[in-house]
PDB file of C-alpha atoms in Angstrom:
ATOM      1  CA  MET X   1      20.408   2.728 -15.728  1.00 88.00           C
ATOM      2  CA  ILE X   2      21.556  -0.068 -18.043  1.00 90.00           C
ATOM      3  CA  VAL X   3      23.084  -3.136 -16.383  1.00 93.00           C
ATOM      4  CA  PRO X   4      26.091  -4.324 -18.420  1.00 92.00           C
ATOM      5  CA  PRO X   5      25.784  -7.930 -19.635  1.00 94.00           C
ATOM      6  CA  ASP X   6      28.014 -10.527 -17.990  1.00 92.00           C
ATOM      7  CA  GLY X   7      31.495 -10.362 -19.448  1.00 95.00           C
ATOM      8  CA  PHE X   8      31.295  -6.731 -20.560  1.00 96.00           C
ATOM      9  CA  LEU X   9      33.624  -5.238 -17.949  1.00 95.00           C
ATOM     10  CA  SER X  10      36.076  -8.139 -18.008  1.00 95.00           C
ATOM     11  CA  GLY X  11      36.151  -7.901 -21.796  1.00 97.00           C
ATOM     12  CA  LEU X  12      36.818  -4.176 -21.567  1.00 96.00           C
ATOM     13  CA  ARG X  13      39.575  -4.860 -19.028  1.00 97.00           C
ATOM     14  CA  SER X  14      41.233  -7.243 -21.503  1.00 97.00           C
ATOM     15  CA  LEU X  15      40.985  -4.738 -24.353  1.00 97.00           C
ATOM     16  CA  CYS X  16      42.585  -2.031 -22.214  1.00 97.00           C
ATOM     17  CA  ASP X  17      45.388  -4.391 -21.164  1.00 97.00           C
ATOM     18  CA  ASP X  18      46.052  -5.450 -24.753  1.00 97.00           C
ATOM     19  CA  SER X  19      46.248  -1.816 -25.884  1.00 97.00           C
ATOM     20  CA  GLY X  20      48.103  -0.406 -22.888  1.00 95.00           C
ATOM     21  CA  ILE X  21      45.213   1.897 -21.996  1.00 96.00           C
ATOM     22  CA  PRO X  22      44.314   2.694 -18.360  1.00 96.00           C
ATOM     23  CA  MET X  23      40.825   1.527 -17.493  1.00 97.00           C
ATOM     24  CA  ILE X  24      38.802   4.141 -15.612  1.00 97.00           C
ATOM     25  CA  CYS X  25      35.489   3.337 -13.885  1.00 96.00           C
ATOM     26  CA  ASP X  26      33.156   6.225 -13.103  1.00 95.00           C
ATOM     27  CA  GLU X  27      31.399   5.205  -9.895  1.00 95.00           C
ATOM     28  CA  VAL X  28      30.104   8.653  -8.936  1.00 93.00           C
ATOM     29  CA  LYS X  29      26.472   7.511  -9.021  1.00 91.00           C
ATOM     30  CA  VAL X  30      26.601   3.725  -8.737  1.00 92.00           C
ATOM     31  CA  GLY X  31      29.539   3.106  -6.403  1.00 94.00           C
ATOM     32  CA  LEU X  32      30.112   2.929  -2.653  1.00 97.00           C
ATOM     33  CA  GLY X  33      27.493   0.393  -1.691  1.00 97.00           C
ATOM     34  CA  ARG X  34      24.612   1.361  -3.947  1.00 97.00           C
ATOM     35  CA  PRO X  35      24.854  -1.591  -6.376  1.00 96.00           C
ATOM     36  CA  GLY X  36      24.923  -4.156  -3.574  1.00 97.00           C
ATOM     37  CA  THR X  37      28.718  -4.251  -3.452  1.00 97.00           C
ATOM     38  CA  ILE X  38      31.181  -1.599  -2.330  1.00 97.00           C
ATOM     39  CA  HIS X  39      32.156  -0.984  -5.979  1.00 96.00           C
ATOM     40  CA  ALA X  40      30.017  -1.744  -9.027  1.00 95.00           C
ATOM     41  CA  TYR X  41      32.953  -3.218 -10.928  1.00 94.00           C
ATOM     42  CA  GLN X  42      33.329  -5.943  -8.287  1.00 95.00           C
ATOM     43  CA  TYR X  43      30.526  -7.925  -9.912  1.00 92.00           C
ATOM     44  CA  GLU X  44      33.040  -9.153 -12.474  1.00 92.00           C
ATOM     45  CA  GLY X  45      36.035  -9.408 -10.183  1.00 92.00           C
ATOM     46  CA  ILE X  46      38.086  -6.895 -12.146  1.00 94.00           C
ATOM     47  CA  HIS X  47      40.239  -4.035 -10.895  1.00 94.00           C
ATOM     48  CA  PRO X  48      40.301  -0.783 -12.900  1.00 97.00           C
ATOM     49  CA  ASP X  49      43.391   1.403 -12.980  1.00 97.00           C
ATOM     50  CA  MET X  50      41.467   4.451 -11.782  1.00 97.00           C
ATOM     51  CA  VAL X  51      38.110   5.034 -10.085  1.00 97.00           C
ATOM     52  CA  THR X  52      36.143   8.251  -9.602  1.00 95.00           C
ATOM     53  CA  PHE X  53      33.816   8.875  -6.645  1.00 95.00           C
ATOM     54  CA  GLY X  54      31.412  11.647  -5.691  1.00 91.00           C
ATOM     55  CA  LYS X  55      27.895  12.390  -4.410  1.00 87.00           C
ATOM     56  CA  THR X  56      27.521   9.460  -1.968  1.00 91.00           C
ATOM     57  CA  LEU X  57      31.067   9.942  -0.697  1.00 93.00           C
ATOM     58  CA  GLY X  58      30.159  13.164   1.121  1.00 92.00           C
ATOM     59  CA  GLY X  59      26.843  12.003   2.557  1.00 89.00           C
ATOM     60  CA  GLY X  60      25.260  15.248   1.340  1.00 89.00           C
ATOM     61  CA  LEU X  61      28.363  17.444   1.470  1.00 92.00           C
ATOM     62  CA  PRO X  62      30.230  18.326  -1.754  1.00 89.00           C
ATOM     63  CA  ILE X  63      33.294  16.178  -2.327  1.00 90.00           C
ATOM     64  CA  SER X  64      34.710  13.952  -5.044  1.00 89.00           C
ATOM     65  CA  ALA X  65      37.761  11.743  -5.361  1.00 90.00           C
ATOM     66  CA  ILE X  66      39.969  10.041  -7.912  1.00 91.00           C
ATOM     67  CA  VAL X  67      41.810   6.879  -6.859  1.00 94.00           C
ATOM     68  CA  GLY X  68      44.631   5.570  -9.012  1.00 94.00           C
ATOM     69  CA  PRO X  69      48.320   4.692  -9.269  1.00 93.00           C
ATOM     70  CA  SER X  70      51.088   7.095  -8.333  1.00 90.00           C
ATOM     71  CA  SER X  71      52.494   6.821 -11.852  1.00 89.00           C
ATOM     72  CA  ILE X  72      49.454   8.770 -13.066  1.00 88.00           C
ATOM     73  CA  LEU X  73      48.400  10.840 -10.067  1.00 86.00           C
ATOM     74  CA  ASP X  74      51.771  11.959  -8.676  1.00 84.00           C
ATOM     75  CA  CYS X  75      52.213  14.975 -10.901  1.00 77.00           C
ATOM     76  CA  ALA X  76      52.359  18.735 -10.498  1.00 69.00           C
ATOM     77  CA  THR X  77      49.473  20.136  -8.433  1.00 65.00           C
ATOM     78  CA  GLY X  78      46.942  21.660 -10.753  1.00 60.00           C
ATOM     79  CA  ALA X  79      43.690  21.791  -8.816  1.00 58.00           C
ATOM     80  CA  SER X  80      44.588  23.305  -5.453  1.00 60.00           C
ATOM     81  CA  LEU X  81      42.701  26.535  -6.110  1.00 62.00           C
ATOM     82  CA  LEU X  82      39.291  25.023  -6.817  1.00 67.00           C
ATOM     83  CA  THR X  83      36.414  26.431  -4.751  1.00 65.00           C
ATOM     84  CA  MET X  84      35.655  23.032  -3.212  1.00 62.00           C
ATOM     85  CA  GLY X  85      39.239  21.803  -3.077  1.00 69.00           C
ATOM     86  CA  GLY X  86      40.629  20.558   0.232  1.00 73.00           C
ATOM     87  CA  ASN X  87      37.580  21.354   2.363  1.00 84.00           C
ATOM     88  CA  PRO X  88      38.385  19.727   5.750  1.00 90.00           C
ATOM     89  CA  ILE X  89      34.728  19.415   6.820  1.00 93.00           C
ATOM     90  CA  CYS X  90      33.791  17.561   3.643  1.00 92.00           C
ATOM     91  CA  CYS X  91      36.871  15.357   3.954  1.00 91.00           C
ATOM     92  CA  ALA X  92      35.917  14.478   7.535  1.00 95.00           C
ATOM     93  CA  ALA X  93      32.368  13.661   6.407  1.00 95.00           C
ATOM     94  CA  ALA X  94      33.717  11.404   3.651  1.00 95.00           C
ATOM     95  CA  ILE X  95      35.940   9.508   6.078  1.00 96.00           C
ATOM     96  CA  GLU X  96      33.017   9.022   8.466  1.00 96.00           C
ATOM     97  CA  PHE X  97      30.758   7.867   5.629  1.00 96.00           C
ATOM     98  CA  LEU X  98      33.299   5.253   4.567  1.00 97.00           C
ATOM     99  CA  ARG X  99      33.454   3.999   8.159  1.00 97.00           C
ATOM    100  CA  ILE X 100      29.652   3.698   8.341  1.00 97.00           C
ATOM    101  CA  LEU X 101      29.502   2.040   4.907  1.00 97.00           C
ATOM    102  CA  ILE X 102      31.875  -0.694   6.032  1.00 97.00           C
ATOM    103  CA  ASP X 103      30.799  -1.095   9.677  1.00 98.00           C
ATOM    104  CA  ASP X 104      27.046  -1.111   8.936  1.00 97.00           C
ATOM    105  CA  ARG X 105      27.454  -3.200   5.775  1.00 98.00           C
ATOM    106  CA  LEU X 106      25.348  -0.828   3.728  1.00 98.00           C
ATOM    107  CA  ASP X 107      26.338  -2.651   0.544  1.00 98.00           C
ATOM    108  CA  GLU X 108      24.705  -5.848   1.799  1.00 98.00           C
ATOM    109  CA  ARG X 109      21.656  -3.860   2.878  1.00 98.00           C
ATOM    110  CA  ALA X 110      21.387  -2.259  -0.570  1.00 98.00           C
ATOM    111  CA  ASP X 111      21.597  -5.677  -2.219  1.00 98.00           C
ATOM    112  CA  ARG X 112      18.774  -7.046  -0.056  1.00 98.00           C
ATOM    113  CA  LEU X 113      16.523  -4.001  -0.400  1.00 98.00           C
ATOM    114  CA  GLY X 114      17.188  -3.821  -4.125  1.00 98.00           C
ATOM    115  CA  ARG X 115      16.014  -7.374  -4.659  1.00 97.00           C
ATOM    116  CA  LEU X 116      12.929  -6.738  -2.540  1.00 97.00           C
ATOM    117  CA  SER X 117      12.228  -3.459  -4.353  1.00 97.00           C
ATOM    118  CA  ARG X 118      12.342  -4.957  -7.823  1.00 97.00           C
ATOM    119  CA  GLY X 119      10.036  -7.744  -6.673  1.00 97.00           C
ATOM    120  CA  HIS X 120       7.670  -5.240  -5.047  1.00 97.00           C
ATOM    121  CA  LEU X 121       7.558  -3.163  -8.225  1.00 97.00           C
ATOM    122  CA  ARG X 122       6.739  -6.174 -10.384  1.00 96.00           C
ATOM    123  CA  GLU X 123       3.947  -7.238  -8.032  1.00 96.00           C
ATOM    124  CA  ALA X 124       2.489  -3.715  -7.932  1.00 96.00           C
ATOM    125  CA  ILE X 125       2.637  -3.407 -11.710  1.00 95.00           C
ATOM    126  CA  ASP X 126       1.042  -6.819 -12.273  1.00 95.00           C
ATOM    127  CA  VAL X 127      -2.240  -5.623 -10.760  1.00 95.00           C
ATOM    128  CA  LEU X 128      -2.434  -2.471 -12.896  1.00 95.00           C
ATOM    129  CA  PRO X 129      -4.879  -2.275 -15.806  1.00 95.00           C
ATOM    130  CA  GLU X 130      -3.448  -3.452 -19.129  1.00 94.00           C
ATOM    131  CA  GLU X 131      -3.532   0.135 -20.438  1.00 92.00           C
ATOM    132  CA  SER X 132      -1.085   1.120 -17.705  1.00 94.00           C
ATOM    133  CA  ARG X 133       1.081  -2.015 -17.765  1.00 94.00           C
ATOM    134  CA  ARG X 134       1.865  -1.622 -21.435  1.00 93.00           C
ATOM    135  CA  HIS X 135       3.779   1.578 -20.682  1.00 94.00           C
ATOM    136  CA  ILE X 136       6.308  -0.308 -18.532  1.00 95.00           C
ATOM    137  CA  THR X 137       8.761  -2.288 -20.652  1.00 94.00           C
ATOM    138  CA  ASP X 138      11.482  -3.220 -18.166  1.00 95.00           C
ATOM    139  CA  ILE X 139      12.521  -3.183 -14.508  1.00 97.00           C
ATOM    140  CA  ARG X 140      16.235  -3.613 -13.969  1.00 97.00           C
ATOM    141  CA  GLY X 141      19.139  -2.704 -11.743  1.00 96.00           C
ATOM    142  CA  ARG X 142      21.481  -3.846  -9.038  1.00 96.00           C
ATOM    143  CA  GLY X 143      21.098  -3.002  -5.387  1.00 97.00           C
ATOM    144  CA  LEU X 144      19.411   0.348  -4.864  1.00 97.00           C
ATOM    145  CA  ALA X 145      20.138   1.542  -8.393  1.00 97.00           C
ATOM    146  CA  ILE X 146      16.878   0.680 -10.144  1.00 97.00           C
ATOM    147  CA  GLY X 147      15.611   1.657 -13.569  1.00 97.00           C
ATOM    148  CA  VAL X 148      11.989   1.465 -14.716  1.00 97.00           C
ATOM    149  CA  GLU X 149      11.825   1.774 -18.484  1.00 95.00           C
ATOM    150  CA  LEU X 150       8.722   3.444 -19.848  1.00 94.00           C
ATOM    151  CA  ASP X 151       7.285   3.367 -23.352  1.00 88.00           C
ATOM    152  CA  ASP X 152       4.297   5.427 -24.413  1.00 70.00           C
ATOM    153  CA  GLY X 153       4.413   4.123 -27.962  1.00 69.00           C
ATOM    154  CA  ASN X 154       7.189   6.335 -29.300  1.00 70.00           C
ATOM    155  CA  ARG X 155       9.399   6.710 -26.197  1.00 66.00           C
ATOM    156  CA  SER X 156       8.492  10.357 -25.834  1.00 71.00           C
ATOM    157  CA  GLU X 157      10.147  12.149 -22.946  1.00 75.00           C
ATOM    158  CA  GLN X 158       6.852  13.751 -22.067  1.00 87.00           C
ATOM    159  CA  PHE X 159       5.402  10.554 -20.622  1.00 91.00           C
ATOM    160  CA  ALA X 160       8.342  10.202 -18.223  1.00 92.00           C
ATOM    161  CA  GLU X 161       8.149  13.916 -17.410  1.00 91.00           C
ATOM    162  CA  LYS X 162       4.507  13.528 -16.495  1.00 94.00           C
ATOM    163  CA  VAL X 163       5.241  10.530 -14.282  1.00 95.00           C
ATOM    164  CA  CYS X 164       7.929  12.479 -12.392  1.00 94.00           C
ATOM    165  CA  TYR X 165       5.579  15.444 -12.071  1.00 95.00           C
ATOM    166  CA  GLN X 166       2.694  13.307 -10.796  1.00 96.00           C
ATOM    167  CA  ALA X 167       4.917  11.343  -8.414  1.00 97.00           C
ATOM    168  CA  ASP X 168       6.075  14.622  -6.891  1.00 96.00           C
ATOM    169  CA  ARG X 169       2.471  15.695  -6.407  1.00 96.00           C
ATOM    170  CA  LEU X 170       1.769  12.376  -4.657  1.00 97.00           C
ATOM    171  CA  GLY X 171       4.803  12.714  -2.390  1.00 97.00           C
ATOM    172  CA  ALA X 172       7.660  10.811  -4.064  1.00 96.00           C
ATOM    173  CA  VAL X 173      10.736  12.250  -5.760  1.00 94.00           C
ATOM    174  CA  VAL X 174      11.893  10.367  -8.858  1.00 95.00           C
ATOM    175  CA  TYR X 175      13.860  11.462 -11.922  1.00 91.00           C
ATOM    176  CA  TYR X 176      14.066  10.214 -15.469  1.00 92.00           C
ATOM    177  CA  VAL X 177      17.232   9.542 -17.449  1.00 91.00           C
ATOM    178  CA  GLY X 178      17.791   8.717 -21.088  1.00 87.00           C
ATOM    179  CA  GLY X 179      14.469  10.342 -21.920  1.00 84.00           C
ATOM    180  CA  HIS X 180      12.211   7.506 -20.772  1.00 91.00           C
ATOM    181  CA  VAL X 181      13.744   5.614 -17.834  1.00 94.00           C
ATOM    182  CA  LEU X 182      12.781   6.354 -14.230  1.00 96.00           C
ATOM    183  CA  GLU X 183      15.827   6.384 -11.951  1.00 96.00           C
ATOM    184  CA  ILE X 184      15.027   5.056  -8.485  1.00 97.00           C
ATOM    185  CA  THR X 185      18.024   5.615  -6.214  1.00 96.00           C
ATOM    186  CA  PRO X 186      16.887   6.018  -2.595  1.00 95.00           C
ATOM    187  CA  ALA X 187      19.207   6.516   0.364  1.00 94.00           C
ATOM    188  CA  LEU X 188      21.084   3.393   1.410  1.00 95.00           C
ATOM    189  CA  THR X 189      19.688   3.863   4.942  1.00 95.00           C
ATOM    190  CA  ILE X 190      16.018   4.137   3.917  1.00 96.00           C
ATOM    191  CA  ASP X 191      13.618   2.044   5.991  1.00 96.00           C
ATOM    192  CA  GLU X 192      11.503  -0.588   4.262  1.00 96.00           C
ATOM    193  CA  HIS X 193       8.152   1.064   4.974  1.00 96.00           C
ATOM    194  CA  THR X 194       9.239   4.363   3.419  1.00 97.00           C
ATOM    195  CA  LEU X 195      10.814   2.550   0.483  1.00 97.00           C
ATOM    196  CA  TYR X 196       7.723   0.501  -0.356  1.00 97.00           C
ATOM    197  CA  ASN X 197       5.463   3.511   0.100  1.00 97.00           C
ATOM    198  CA  GLY X 198       7.591   5.496  -2.345  1.00 97.00           C
ATOM    199  CA  LEU X 199       7.583   2.679  -4.888  1.00 98.00           C
ATOM    200  CA  ASP X 200       3.796   2.435  -4.649  1.00 98.00           C
ATOM    201  CA  LEU X 201       3.491   6.162  -5.290  1.00 98.00           C
ATOM    202  CA  VAL X 202       5.672   5.879  -8.402  1.00 98.00           C
ATOM    203  CA  VAL X 203       3.517   3.032  -9.728  1.00 98.00           C
ATOM    204  CA  ARG X 204       0.395   5.048  -8.967  1.00 98.00           C
ATOM    205  CA  ALA X 205       1.883   8.005 -10.857  1.00 98.00           C
ATOM    206  CA  ILE X 206       2.442   5.792 -13.919  1.00 97.00           C
ATOM    207  CA  ASP X 207      -1.158   4.616 -13.690  1.00 97.00           C
ATOM    208  CA  ASP X 208      -2.438   8.198 -13.380  1.00 97.00           C
ATOM    209  CA  VAL X 209      -0.470   9.379 -16.420  1.00 96.00           C
ATOM    210  CA  ALA X 210      -1.564   6.383 -18.486  1.00 94.00           C
ATOM    211  CA  ALA X 211      -5.154   7.239 -17.566  1.00 95.00           C
ATOM    212  CA  GLY X 212      -4.711  10.771 -18.921  1.00 94.00           C
ATOM    213  CA  GLN X 213      -4.892  12.538 -15.568  1.00 96.00           C
ATOM    214  CA  VAL X 214      -1.865  14.777 -16.275  1.00 94.00           C
ATOM    215  CA  PRO X 215      -2.439  17.216 -19.174  1.00 93.00           C
ATOM    216  CA  ASP X 216       0.411  18.342 -21.438  1.00 89.00           C
ATOM    217  CA  ASP X 217       0.359  21.900 -20.145  1.00 91.00           C
ATOM    218  CA  ALA X 218       0.943  20.679 -16.562  1.00 91.00           C
ATOM    219  CA  VAL X 219       4.556  19.804 -17.369  1.00 89.00           C
ATOM    220  CA  ALA X 220       5.205  22.538 -19.923  1.00 85.00           C
ATOM    221  CA  GLY X 221       7.325  24.503 -17.492  1.00 82.00           C
ATOM    222  CA  PHE X 222       9.316  21.540 -16.211  1.00 77.00           C
ATOM    223  CA  GLY X 223      10.857  20.108 -19.365  1.00 64.00           C
ATOM    224  CA  GLY X 224      14.549  19.201 -19.556  1.00 59.00           C
ATOM    225  CA  TRP X 225      16.904  17.327 -17.249  1.00 50.00           C
TER     226      TRP X 225
END
């Protein structure tokens, strides 16, 4: 959940061009509307040689895709026997999702809700006690791909684990990545009331953990990814 600084992707594009290396963007988690644009790489106006898609593409059904030039992709078939390969139902779902994404302008919706969400989080955090606020070191993201960076003094995973555990108990599902960053990636179609309610529950979970309301043994069986 790290937002690349301005110029990073365009600089990478130039390096790949200079070295004759295909540039591949993995947009499995942050593509197809989530970052506030159809593709995350569009923020810098570049065009990669290949792009990978998944998760969002199927709208809940298992499917992934690689898009690229025929010079790379037109080769001998080597993946036709995969369990999930060529599933017509999943392909139909992906086509319908792409239609909805474009027709309903879900990318623009994600951009608007993302800006509102980050503002809502900052306002909710500002009223927390200092003991709780000090555990939150950054709020960042684009669109509905939001990261809340936590710091319990030594960036221990256990603090983030406890927040995820407590949020679940309160009624919100949130994960942590990188050991100490909460990943907030709600559905692109989520309504504002549900979104704000979920964000408030996550902030409350941080406050509860900072106040010592979640003992170590409560998360002992939930460690890991």
